Amino acid sequence: AETWQQCTERIVRVTTDLGSSSDERIHNVKTALAFFNGMIIQPGQEVSFNETTGERGLEQGYLNAGVIQDDEIVDGPGGGVCQVSTTLYHAVVKAGLEIIRSNKHSMAVSYVDVGTDAAVAWDYKDLVFKNNTDYPIFIEGKVSGKTVVVAIYGYPLEEGLSYEIVSDVYETIPAPEPEVVLDTKAEYVTYTDETYEKKKSRAGTKVRSYRVTKMNGEETDRELLRDDYYKEVTGIIYQGVTTRPEGEVPAEGADQTGGSTDQSGSDGGEE
């Protein structure tokens, strides 16, 4: 008889970088990861991220951190949760398990290659996968230093067999010129020599992602996981309308940028 030990070998271990994530974001990552750490998935069983964690609001113990909304990064409950779903997605793909549903973010994220993310947003974006093997699998999920770690244990893959997630960007659409808005209400800037970048223009990307099967390092098969279009974003720049009084010197750094243009540790869908 095969021993339980043989069925609990580590099949795959995946890490993603938390980068400059805030304490709040790391708290959210740990909160969501806890639902999967120690999970045992029986043969044929399906797992839904949303059903596993339930809602991810302030009432459920999540904090406000960067989420993507309307092509901008804003603070909202559960920011960071998508890094958990994305890391889990990579682990599931590399373990050879069946992906039933996965979604892209509205914008690319910094911690994985474009097209290989898995956004979740309560009730409309989910990650669903299935244990399509004949043996139970076991998930370990933790934050170690500045990395998110997801490992999957179970019956080992055949000798020499491995799976990789590969993306192929087949079209890049240049970032549009930002729209200039005259700030007549002096909401962000007052003077004609002042501008405020409310939203950054972004290039569009069309990308296909695949699960590549390798035997002893040689590709034997590739399965299309998704064909995604991360739409280009037209930025918005506010321009002041009042002429600066003569003799008055503009403050240092009159040009301001708004929103969070740095994507390290930002994430998406809504979370």
mmCIF file of C-alpha atoms in Angstrom:
data_model
loop_
_atom_site.group_PDB
_atom_site.id
_atom_site.type_symbol
_atom_site.label_atom_id
_atom_site.label_comp_id
_atom_site.label_asym_id
_atom_site.label_seq_id
_atom_site.Cartn_x
_atom_site.Cartn_y
_atom_site.Cartn_z
ATOM 1 C CA ALA A 1 0.000 0.000 0.000
ATOM 2 C CA GLU A 2 1.204 3.492 -0.731
ATOM 3 C CA THR A 3 2.020 5.381 2.395
ATOM 4 C CA TRP A 4 0.476 8.729 3.292
ATOM 5 C CA GLN A 5 3.996 10.203 3.110
ATOM 6 C CA GLN A 6 4.222 9.394 -0.599
ATOM 7 C CA CYS A 7 1.036 11.360 -1.176
ATOM 8 C CA THR A 8 2.288 14.451 0.634
ATOM 9 C CA GLU A 9 5.359 15.372 -1.325
ATOM 10 C CA ARG A 10 5.701 19.001 -2.252
ATOM 11 C CA ILE A 11 4.609 19.298 -5.873
ATOM 12 C CA VAL A 12 5.224 23.009 -6.275
ATOM 13 C CA ARG A 13 6.150 26.127 -4.310
ATOM 14 C CA VAL A 14 5.415 29.597 -5.712
ATOM 15 C CA THR A 15 6.408 32.986 -4.316
ATOM 16 C CA THR A 16 5.478 36.553 -5.242
ATOM 17 C CA ASP A 17 7.081 39.709 -3.930
ATOM 18 C CA LEU A 18 5.186 42.045 -1.599
ATOM 19 C CA GLY A 19 7.534 44.878 -2.610
ATOM 20 C CA SER A 20 6.672 48.128 -0.864
ATOM 21 C CA SER A 21 3.287 46.900 0.408
ATOM 22 C CA SER A 22 1.822 48.805 3.349
ATOM 23 C CA ASP A 23 1.185 47.073 6.682
ATOM 24 C CA GLU A 24 -2.545 47.225 5.872
ATOM 25 C CA ARG A 25 -2.033 45.445 2.569
ATOM 26 C CA ILE A 26 0.127 42.744 4.194
ATOM 27 C CA HIS A 27 -2.580 42.286 6.864
ATOM 28 C CA ASN A 28 -5.157 41.688 4.093
ATOM 29 C CA VAL A 29 -2.838 39.214 2.334
ATOM 30 C CA LYS A 30 -2.390 37.235 5.576
ATOM 31 C CA THR A 31 -6.118 37.353 6.339
ATOM 32 C CA ALA A 32 -7.074 35.862 2.958
ATOM 33 C CA LEU A 33 -4.186 33.356 2.930
ATOM 34 C CA ALA A 34 -5.341 31.904 6.259
ATOM 35 C CA PHE A 35 -8.443 30.481 4.540
ATOM 36 C CA PHE A 36 -6.258 28.350 2.261
ATOM 37 C CA ASN A 37 -3.427 27.420 4.609
ATOM 38 C CA GLY A 38 -3.980 23.787 5.625
ATOM 39 C CA MET A 39 -6.782 23.237 3.097
ATOM 40 C CA ILE A 40 -7.174 19.629 1.935
ATOM 41 C CA ILE A 41 -8.812 19.201 -1.465
ATOM 42 C CA GLN A 42 -10.233 15.788 -2.285
ATOM 43 C CA PRO A 43 -10.048 14.213 -5.760
ATOM 44 C CA GLY A 44 -12.690 15.796 -7.994
ATOM 45 C CA GLN A 45 -13.349 18.646 -5.550
ATOM 46 C CA GLU A 46 -13.712 22.211 -6.869
ATOM 47 C CA VAL A 47 -12.499 25.236 -4.941
ATOM 48 C CA SER A 48 -13.863 28.765 -5.396
ATOM 49 C CA PHE A 49 -11.790 31.589 -3.944
ATOM 50 C CA ASN A 50 -14.849 33.740 -3.212
ATOM 51 C CA GLU A 51 -16.788 30.915 -1.588
ATOM 52 C CA THR A 52 -13.762 29.983 0.522
ATOM 53 C CA THR A 53 -13.080 33.451 1.921
ATOM 54 C CA GLY A 54 -16.569 34.918 1.778
ATOM 55 C CA GLU A 55 -16.913 38.687 1.560
ATOM 56 C CA ARG A 56 -13.758 40.677 2.176
ATOM 57 C CA GLY A 57 -14.892 43.930 3.759
ATOM 58 C CA LEU A 58 -14.027 45.935 6.844
ATOM 59 C CA GLU A 59 -16.554 43.922 8.870
ATOM 60 C CA GLN A 60 -14.620 40.743 8.029
ATOM 61 C CA GLY A 61 -11.415 42.191 9.435
ATOM 62 C CA TYR A 62 -9.852 43.531 6.231
ATOM 63 C CA LEU A 63 -8.269 46.977 6.137
ATOM 64 C CA ASN A 64 -8.224 49.702 3.492
ATOM 65 C CA ALA A 65 -5.338 49.388 1.022
ATOM 66 C CA GLY A 66 -4.746 50.034 -2.681
ATOM 67 C CA VAL A 67 -7.386 48.589 -5.005
ATOM 68 C CA ILE A 68 -7.987 49.279 -8.687
ATOM 69 C CA GLN A 69 -11.133 51.170 -9.556
ATOM 70 C CA ASP A 70 -11.886 52.971 -12.803
ATOM 71 C CA ASP A 71 -8.278 52.530 -13.967
ATOM 72 C CA GLU A 72 -6.929 54.186 -10.844
ATOM 73 C CA ILE A 73 -5.461 52.908 -7.616
ATOM 74 C CA VAL A 74 -7.574 54.015 -4.691
ATOM 75 C CA ASP A 75 -7.915 52.873 -1.098
ATOM 76 C CA GLY A 76 -10.555 50.233 -0.478
ATOM 77 C CA PRO A 77 -11.180 47.264 1.805
ATOM 78 C CA GLY A 78 -9.252 44.116 0.990
ATOM 79 C CA GLY A 79 -6.475 45.667 -1.098
ATOM 80 C CA GLY A 80 -3.844 42.963 -1.556
ATOM 81 C CA VAL A 81 -6.212 39.995 -1.686
ATOM 82 C CA CYS A 82 -5.612 39.639 -5.433
ATOM 83 C CA GLN A 83 -1.975 38.878 -4.756
ATOM 84 C CA VAL A 84 -3.151 35.852 -2.770
ATOM 85 C CA SER A 85 -5.426 34.658 -5.597
ATOM 86 C CA THR A 86 -2.692 35.292 -8.183
ATOM 87 C CA THR A 87 -0.019 33.381 -6.223
ATOM 88 C CA LEU A 88 -2.478 30.529 -5.675
ATOM 89 C CA TYR A 89 -3.312 30.552 -9.397
ATOM 90 C CA HIS A 90 0.371 30.154 -10.330
ATOM 91 C CA ALA A 91 0.712 27.261 -7.880
ATOM 92 C CA VAL A 92 -2.417 25.528 -9.196
ATOM 93 C CA VAL A 93 -1.280 25.897 -12.828
ATOM 94 C CA LYS A 94 2.193 24.561 -12.025
ATOM 95 C CA ALA A 95 0.727 21.637 -10.081
ATOM 96 C CA GLY A 96 -1.186 20.618 -13.209
ATOM 97 C CA LEU A 97 -4.631 21.111 -11.653
ATOM 98 C CA GLU A 98 -7.642 22.127 -13.723
ATOM 99 C CA ILE A 99 -8.457 25.832 -13.965
ATOM 100 C CA ILE A 100 -12.194 26.362 -14.286
ATOM 101 C CA ARG A 101 -12.274 30.136 -14.014
ATOM 102 C CA SER A 102 -9.747 32.955 -13.751
ATOM 103 C CA ASN A 103 -9.869 36.663 -14.562
ATOM 104 C CA LYS A 104 -7.425 39.393 -15.388
ATOM 105 C CA HIS A 105 -7.179 42.669 -13.513
ATOM 106 C CA SER A 106 -8.285 45.805 -15.321
ATOM 107 C CA MET A 107 -4.615 46.920 -15.226
ATOM 108 C CA ALA A 108 -1.464 44.821 -15.217
ATOM 109 C CA VAL A 109 0.078 44.209 -11.784
ATOM 110 C CA SER A 110 3.730 44.381 -10.886
ATOM 111 C CA TYR A 111 4.260 41.092 -9.060
ATOM 112 C CA VAL A 112 3.690 38.665 -11.979
ATOM 113 C CA ASP A 113 4.070 38.762 -15.766
ATOM 114 C CA VAL A 114 1.235 40.470 -17.600
ATOM 115 C CA GLY A 115 -1.533 37.978 -18.412
ATOM 116 C CA THR A 116 -0.656 35.594 -15.595
ATOM 117 C CA ASP A 117 -2.611 37.332 -12.833
ATOM 118 C CA ALA A 118 -5.872 36.130 -11.283
ATOM 119 C CA ALA A 119 -8.054 38.953 -10.024
ATOM 120 C CA VAL A 120 -10.845 38.402 -7.535
ATOM 121 C CA ALA A 121 -13.614 40.831 -6.684
ATOM 122 C CA TRP A 122 -16.486 39.887 -4.443
ATOM 123 C CA ASP A 123 -19.263 38.298 -6.355
ATOM 124 C CA TYR A 124 -18.172 38.884 -9.924
ATOM 125 C CA LYS A 125 -14.516 37.912 -10.368
ATOM 126 C CA ASP A 126 -13.499 34.555 -8.970
ATOM 127 C CA LEU A 127 -10.739 31.974 -9.193
ATOM 128 C CA VAL A 128 -12.125 28.436 -9.437
ATOM 129 C CA PHE A 129 -10.008 25.307 -9.793
ATOM 130 C CA LYS A 130 -10.439 21.551 -9.430
ATOM 131 C CA ASN A 131 -8.355 18.731 -8.054
ATOM 132 C CA ASN A 132 -8.444 16.617 -11.209
ATOM 133 C CA THR A 133 -6.013 14.035 -9.776
ATOM 134 C CA ASP A 134 -6.739 10.728 -8.030
ATOM 135 C CA TYR A 135 -5.201 11.868 -4.730
ATOM 136 C CA PRO A 136 -5.960 14.524 -2.111
ATOM 137 C CA ILE A 137 -3.857 17.673 -2.235
ATOM 138 C CA PHE A 138 -2.866 19.931 0.602
ATOM 139 C CA ILE A 139 -2.215 23.693 0.433
ATOM 140 C CA GLU A 140 0.243 25.695 2.497
ATOM 141 C CA GLY A 141 -0.024 29.485 2.344
ATOM 142 C CA LYS A 142 2.027 31.981 4.334
ATOM 143 C CA VAL A 143 3.795 35.323 4.273
ATOM 144 C CA SER A 144 7.524 34.874 4.733
ATOM 145 C CA GLY A 145 9.437 38.138 5.047
ATOM 146 C CA LYS A 146 8.374 40.224 2.053
ATOM 147 C CA THR A 147 7.052 37.307 -0.008
ATOM 148 C CA VAL A 148 3.778 35.471 -0.379
ATOM 149 C CA VAL A 149 4.354 31.706 -0.451
ATOM 150 C CA VAL A 150 1.891 29.098 -1.702
ATOM 151 C CA ALA A 151 2.938 25.452 -1.810
ATOM 152 C CA ILE A 152 0.897 22.466 -2.943
ATOM 153 C CA TYR A 153 1.539 18.986 -1.578
ATOM 154 C CA GLY A 154 0.165 15.707 -2.857
ATOM 155 C CA TYR A 155 1.097 12.743 -5.001
ATOM 156 C CA PRO A 156 4.269 13.752 -6.878
ATOM 157 C CA LEU A 157 4.219 14.525 -10.593
ATOM 158 C CA GLU A 158 5.695 11.928 -12.910
ATOM 159 C CA GLU A 159 9.511 11.950 -12.972
ATOM 160 C CA GLY A 160 10.769 14.700 -15.297
ATOM 161 C CA LEU A 161 7.308 16.301 -15.734
ATOM 162 C CA SER A 162 6.824 19.998 -15.016
ATOM 163 C CA TYR A 163 4.347 22.742 -15.859
ATOM 164 C CA GLU A 164 5.120 26.391 -16.482
ATOM 165 C CA ILE A 165 2.970 29.455 -17.023
ATOM 166 C CA VAL A 166 4.162 31.437 -20.041
ATOM 167 C CA SER A 167 2.780 34.643 -21.511
ATOM 168 C CA ASP A 168 3.090 36.023 -25.022
ATOM 169 C CA VAL A 169 2.387 39.718 -25.582
ATOM 170 C CA TYR A 170 1.214 39.891 -29.205
ATOM 171 C CA GLU A 171 0.188 43.534 -29.408
ATOM 172 C CA THR A 172 1.018 46.720 -27.519
ATOM 173 C CA ILE A 173 -1.185 49.778 -28.021
ATOM 174 C CA PRO A 174 0.676 53.028 -27.294
ATOM 175 C CA ALA A 175 -0.481 55.042 -24.292
ATOM 176 C CA PRO A 176 -2.919 57.758 -25.471
ATOM 177 C CA GLU A 177 -2.135 61.442 -25.005
ATOM 178 C CA PRO A 178 -3.606 62.543 -21.677
ATOM 179 C CA GLU A 179 -6.719 64.691 -21.716
ATOM 180 C CA VAL A 180 -6.079 68.195 -20.387
ATOM 181 C CA VAL A 181 -8.870 69.576 -18.201
ATOM 182 C CA LEU A 182 -9.016 73.271 -17.309
ATOM 183 C CA ASP A 183 -9.377 73.423 -13.546
ATOM 184 C CA THR A 184 -11.893 76.303 -13.448
ATOM 185 C CA LYS A 185 -12.886 75.509 -9.849
ATOM 186 C CA ALA A 186 -9.235 75.406 -8.710
ATOM 187 C CA GLU A 187 -9.951 71.957 -7.321
ATOM 188 C CA TYR A 188 -6.375 70.707 -7.803
ATOM 189 C CA VAL A 189 -4.385 73.636 -9.194
ATOM 190 C CA THR A 190 -4.912 77.388 -9.452
ATOM 191 C CA TYR A 191 -2.383 79.022 -11.756
ATOM 192 C CA THR A 192 -1.769 78.568 -15.479
ATOM 193 C CA ASP A 193 1.785 77.346 -14.818
ATOM 194 C CA GLU A 194 0.529 74.536 -12.565
ATOM 195 C CA THR A 195 -0.601 71.072 -13.617
ATOM 196 C CA TYR A 196 -1.831 68.073 -11.662
ATOM 197 C CA GLU A 197 -1.791 64.530 -13.055
ATOM 198 C CA LYS A 198 -5.057 62.992 -11.884
ATOM 199 C CA LYS A 199 -4.718 59.790 -13.885
ATOM 200 C CA LYS A 200 -1.720 58.375 -15.691
ATOM 201 C CA SER A 201 -1.971 57.370 -19.366
ATOM 202 C CA ARG A 202 -1.189 53.696 -19.864
ATOM 203 C CA ALA A 203 -0.381 51.570 -22.863
ATOM 204 C CA GLY A 204 -2.728 48.734 -23.809
ATOM 205 C CA THR A 205 -1.559 45.125 -23.954
ATOM 206 C CA LYS A 206 -2.919 42.067 -25.719
ATOM 207 C CA VAL A 207 -1.470 38.890 -24.288
ATOM 208 C CA ARG A 208 -2.057 35.163 -24.391
ATOM 209 C CA SER A 209 -1.046 32.972 -21.472
ATOM 210 C CA TYR A 210 -0.371 29.255 -21.663
ATOM 211 C CA ARG A 211 0.300 26.307 -19.434
ATOM 212 C CA VAL A 212 3.356 24.680 -20.988
ATOM 213 C CA THR A 213 3.952 21.013 -20.223
ATOM 214 C CA LYS A 214 7.595 19.963 -20.185
ATOM 215 C CA MET A 215 9.198 16.557 -19.978
ATOM 216 C CA ASN A 216 12.833 16.751 -18.859
ATOM 217 C CA GLY A 217 12.883 20.414 -19.878
ATOM 218 C CA GLU A 218 11.488 19.871 -23.392
ATOM 219 C CA GLU A 219 8.068 21.321 -24.277
ATOM 220 C CA THR A 220 5.547 18.568 -25.056
ATOM 221 C CA ASP A 221 2.270 20.509 -24.925
ATOM 222 C CA ARG A 222 0.810 23.979 -24.435
ATOM 223 C CA GLU A 223 -2.690 24.808 -23.274
ATOM 224 C CA LEU A 224 -4.166 28.296 -23.742
ATOM 225 C CA LEU A 225 -5.250 29.599 -20.348
ATOM 226 C CA ARG A 226 -6.485 33.073 -21.357
ATOM 227 C CA ASP A 227 -6.371 35.631 -24.135
ATOM 228 C CA ASP A 228 -6.481 39.031 -22.454
ATOM 229 C CA TYR A 229 -6.713 42.660 -23.468
ATOM 230 C CA TYR A 230 -5.583 45.129 -20.822
ATOM 231 C CA LYS A 231 -7.131 48.264 -22.270
ATOM 232 C CA GLU A 232 -5.106 51.401 -22.731
ATOM 233 C CA VAL A 233 -5.983 54.252 -20.376
ATOM 234 C CA THR A 234 -6.290 57.931 -21.286
ATOM 235 C CA GLY A 235 -4.734 60.012 -18.545
ATOM 236 C CA ILE A 236 -6.183 63.228 -17.138
ATOM 237 C CA ILE A 237 -4.124 66.306 -16.380
ATOM 238 C CA TYR A 238 -5.640 69.327 -14.648
ATOM 239 C CA GLN A 239 -4.314 72.731 -15.707
ATOM 240 C CA GLY A 240 -4.753 75.943 -13.704
ATOM 241 C CA VAL A 241 -6.629 78.865 -15.305
ATOM 242 C CA THR A 242 -5.626 81.900 -13.228
ATOM 243 C CA THR A 243 -2.654 84.018 -14.292
ATOM 244 C CA ARG A 244 -0.083 84.144 -11.517
ATOM 245 C CA PRO A 245 0.329 87.668 -10.040
ATOM 246 C CA GLU A 246 3.494 89.387 -11.216
ATOM 247 C CA GLY A 247 6.506 88.946 -9.022
ATOM 248 C CA GLU A 248 5.127 85.834 -7.316
ATOM 249 C CA VAL A 249 7.404 82.840 -7.699
ATOM 250 C CA PRO A 250 5.878 79.384 -8.227
ATOM 251 C CA ALA A 251 6.418 77.050 -5.296
ATOM 252 C CA GLU A 252 9.103 74.408 -5.663
ATOM 253 C CA GLY A 253 7.725 71.403 -7.516
ATOM 254 C CA ALA A 254 4.597 73.119 -8.804
ATOM 255 C CA ASP A 255 3.968 70.124 -11.023
ATOM 256 C CA GLN A 256 2.202 67.583 -8.899
ATOM 257 C CA THR A 257 1.256 64.056 -9.703
ATOM 258 C CA GLY A 258 -1.861 62.538 -8.317
ATOM 259 C CA GLY A 259 -3.071 59.089 -7.573
ATOM 260 C CA SER A 260 -0.639 56.262 -7.146
ATOM 261 C CA THR A 261 1.405 55.868 -10.284
ATOM 262 C CA ASP A 262 3.644 53.283 -8.657
ATOM 263 C CA GLN A 263 2.202 49.838 -9.059
ATOM 264 C CA SER A 264 4.505 47.908 -6.807
ATOM 265 C CA GLY A 265 2.210 46.299 -4.372
ATOM 266 C CA SER A 266 -0.966 47.531 -5.978
ATOM 267 C CA ASP A 267 -3.483 45.153 -7.249
ATOM 268 C CA GLY A 268 -6.715 44.858 -8.949
ATOM 269 C CA GLY A 269 -10.165 43.883 -10.069
ATOM 270 C CA GLU A 270 -11.531 45.621 -7.092
ATOM 271 C CA GLU A 271 -8.998 44.175 -4.668
#
